[in-house]
Coordinates of C-alpha atoms in Angstrom, one line a residue:
M1038 CA -1.0 7.4 26.9
K1039 CA -2.5 9.7 24.2
L1040 CA -1.2 9.4 20.6
E1041 CA -0.1 12.9 19.7
I1042 CA 1.0 13.6 16.1
P1043 CA 2.5 17.1 15.2
C1044 CA 1.0 19.1 12.5
F1045 CA -2.3 17.2 12.0
R1046 CA -3.3 18.7 8.7
K1047 CA -5.5 17.5 6.0
S1048 CA -2.4 16.5 4.0
W1049 CA -1.6 13.9 6.6
I1050 CA -5.0 12.3 6.0
Q1051 CA -4.6 12.2 2.3
S1052 CA -1.0 10.8 2.5
C1053 CA -2.0 8.0 4.9
V1054 CA -5.2 7.0 3.2
Q1055 CA -3.8 7.3 -0.4
R1056 CA -0.9 5.1 0.6
G1057 CA -3.4 2.7 2.0
P1058 CA -5.5 0.1 0.2
K1059 CA -6.3 2.0 -2.9
K1060 CA -2.7 2.7 -3.9
Q1061 CA 0.4 0.9 -4.8
K1062 CA 0.6 -1.3 -1.8
K1063 CA -2.8 -2.8 -2.6
N1064 CA -2.0 -3.1 -6.2
A1065 CA 1.4 -4.8 -5.5
A1066 CA -0.4 -7.1 -3.0
I1067 CA -3.2 -8.0 -5.4
L1068 CA -0.8 -8.8 -8.1
A1069 CA 1.8 -10.5 -5.8
Y1070 CA 0.9 -14.0 -7.3
T1071 CA 1.6 -13.0 -10.9
T1072 CA 4.5 -10.5 -10.5
I1073 CA 6.8 -12.1 -7.8
P1074 CA 8.7 -15.3 -9.2
M1075 CA 8.9 -17.0 -5.9
D1076 CA 7.5 -20.1 -4.3
H1077 CA 3.8 -20.0 -3.5
R1078 CA 4.4 -19.9 0.3
T1079 CA 6.6 -16.6 -0.2
Q1080 CA 3.9 -15.1 -2.5
K1081 CA 1.3 -15.6 0.1
M1082 CA 3.5 -14.0 2.8
V1083 CA 4.3 -11.0 0.7
H1084 CA 0.6 -10.7 -0.3
M1085 CA -0.4 -10.8 3.3
L1086 CA 2.3 -8.4 4.7
V1087 CA 1.8 -5.8 2.1
H1088 CA -1.9 -5.9 2.7
L1089 CA -1.2 -5.6 6.5
V1090 CA 0.9 -2.5 5.9
A1091 CA -1.9 -1.0 3.7
L1092 CA -4.5 -1.9 6.4
I1093 CA -2.4 -0.1 9.0
L1094 CA -1.9 3.0 6.9
A1095 CA -5.7 3.2 6.3
I1096 CA -6.7 2.8 9.8
F1097 CA -4.2 5.6 10.6
G1098 CA -5.8 7.6 7.8
V1099 CA -9.2 7.2 9.3
Y1100 CA -7.8 8.2 12.8
A1101 CA -6.2 11.4 11.3
A1102 CA -9.6 12.3 9.5
F1103 CA -11.3 12.1 13.0
K1104 CA -8.6 13.9 14.6
F1105 CA -8.6 16.6 11.9
H1106 CA -12.4 17.0 12.2
D1107 CA -12.1 17.3 16.1
A1108 CA -9.5 20.1 15.7
A1109 CA -11.6 21.9 13.0
V1110 CA -14.7 21.4 15.0
A1111 CA -16.3 19.7 12.0
P1112 CA -18.9 17.0 12.2
D1113 CA -17.9 13.4 11.3
L1114 CA -19.4 11.0 8.7
V1115 CA -21.5 13.5 7.0
S1116 CA -20.3 12.8 3.4
L1117 CA -20.5 10.0 0.9
H1118 CA -16.8 10.0 0.8
S1119 CA -16.5 9.4 4.6
W1120 CA -19.1 6.5 4.7
L1121 CA -17.4 4.8 1.6
G1122 CA -14.0 5.2 3.2
I1123 CA -15.0 3.8 6.6
L1124 CA -16.9 0.9 4.9
A1125 CA -13.8 0.2 2.6
V1126 CA -11.4 0.1 5.6
A1127 CA -13.8 -2.1 7.7
L1128 CA -14.3 -4.6 4.9
F1129 CA -10.6 -4.5 4.1
G1130 CA -9.8 -5.4 7.9
L1131 CA -12.5 -8.3 7.6
Q1132 CA -10.9 -9.5 4.3
W1133 CA -7.5 -9.6 5.6
L1134 CA -8.7 -11.5 8.7
F1135 CA -10.6 -14.0 6.6
G1136 CA -7.5 -14.4 4.3
F1137 CA -5.2 -14.8 7.3
F1138 CA -7.3 -17.6 8.8
A1139 CA -8.4 -19.4 5.6
F1140 CA -5.1 -19.2 3.6
W1141 CA -2.2 -18.6 6.0
L1142 CA -2.8 -20.6 9.1
P1143 CA -2.1 -24.3 8.8
G1144 CA -5.0 -26.8 9.4
T1145 CA -7.4 -25.4 6.8
H1146 CA -8.3 -28.2 4.3
E1147 CA -7.2 -27.7 0.7
R1148 CA -10.6 -28.0 -0.5
T1149 CA -11.8 -25.4 1.7
R1150 CA -9.0 -23.0 0.5
A1151 CA -9.8 -23.9 -3.0
A1152 CA -13.5 -23.1 -2.5
A1153 CA -12.7 -19.9 -0.8
A1154 CA -10.1 -18.4 -3.3
P1155 CA -12.5 -17.3 -5.9
A1156 CA -14.7 -15.6 -3.3
H1157 CA -11.5 -14.0 -1.7
V1158 CA -10.4 -12.6 -5.1
A1159 CA -13.8 -11.3 -6.0
A1160 CA -14.3 -9.7 -2.5
G1161 CA -10.7 -8.2 -2.6
L1162 CA -11.4 -6.7 -6.0
A1163 CA -14.9 -5.3 -4.8
I1164 CA -13.3 -3.7 -1.8
F1165 CA -10.5 -2.3 -3.9
M1166 CA -13.2 -0.7 -6.2
L1167 CA -15.0 0.6 -3.1
A1168 CA -11.7 2.2 -2.0
V1169 CA -11.4 3.8 -5.5
C1170 CA -14.9 5.1 -5.2
A1171 CA -13.9 6.7 -1.8
A1172 CA -11.0 8.3 -3.3
E1173 CA -12.9 9.6 -6.3
T1174 CA -15.6 11.1 -3.9
G1175 CA -12.9 12.6 -1.8
L1176 CA -11.6 14.3 -5.0
V1177 CA -15.1 15.5 -5.7
Q1178 CA -15.2 17.2 -2.2
K1179 CA -11.7 18.6 -2.7
S1180 CA -12.6 20.0 -6.2
A1181 CA -15.6 21.7 -4.8
A1182 CA -13.3 23.8 -2.5
A1183 CA -10.5 24.2 -5.1
A1184 CA -8.9 27.8 -4.9
S1185 CA -8.0 28.0 -8.5
A1186 CA -8.9 26.7 -11.8
G1187 CA -5.3 25.2 -12.0
E1188 CA -5.9 23.2 -8.7
A1189 CA -9.3 22.0 -10.0
K1190 CA -7.6 20.6 -13.2
L1191 CA -5.0 18.9 -11.2
I1192 CA -7.7 17.2 -9.1
N1193 CA -9.5 16.2 -12.2
V1194 CA -6.3 14.6 -13.8
T1195 CA -5.6 12.9 -10.5
G1196 CA -9.2 11.3 -10.6
I1197 CA -8.7 10.2 -14.1
F1198 CA -5.4 8.5 -13.2
I1199 CA -7.1 6.9 -10.2
L1200 CA -9.8 5.6 -12.5
L1201 CA -7.3 4.3 -15.1
Y1202 CA -5.2 2.6 -12.4
A1203 CA -8.3 0.8 -11.0
V1204 CA -9.2 -0.4 -14.4
A1205 CA -5.8 -1.7 -15.0
V1206 CA -5.8 -3.6 -11.7
A1207 CA -9.2 -5.1 -12.5
V1208 CA -8.1 -6.1 -15.9
A1209 CA -4.9 -7.8 -14.5
V1210 CA -7.0 -9.7 -11.9
A1211 CA -9.5 -10.8 -14.5
L1212 CA -6.8 -11.9 -16.9
R1213 CA -5.1 -13.8 -14.1
K1214 CA -8.3 -15.3 -13.2
A1215 CA -8.9 -16.3 -16.8
F1216 CA -5.6 -18.0 -17.1
F1217 CA -5.2 -19.6 -13.5
Y1218 CA -8.6 -20.6 -12.3

């Protein structure tokens, strides 16, 4: 059975990918341990499930991009934006699997979890920043084809807000690390 989605426009791609790992779901999942006043197991579950939703949306966004390029008869994977996006989604998927097996499934020794936690946090932050770079390069591509000066300014403001958002997440993770590791 072939997956058919009506109205496969560029806006679908942007909606799915922007709601994936580089937007609010990723931030909420990254900061789940400091913002949710629940027991540790519940925090881990929220962290894992929110990231899973973000991963599914990101994969759907990549699928939508390929589908859009097929419909527009445009070549795939020719820009830095597409390469960074594919790399971010692939690494995000691997990070999620690593986290699931290392931190969620029972049987992993506590020393192993403790040793893996800093690497997991650092890798997660690096993947988040990679996703931010993919978003920013996508905005650069979009601004090159902007129809008006107003649209170009809106794209620039969006880029600045994405950058400020990324800095805020990085600072929050760094401060959490300073206080809890």
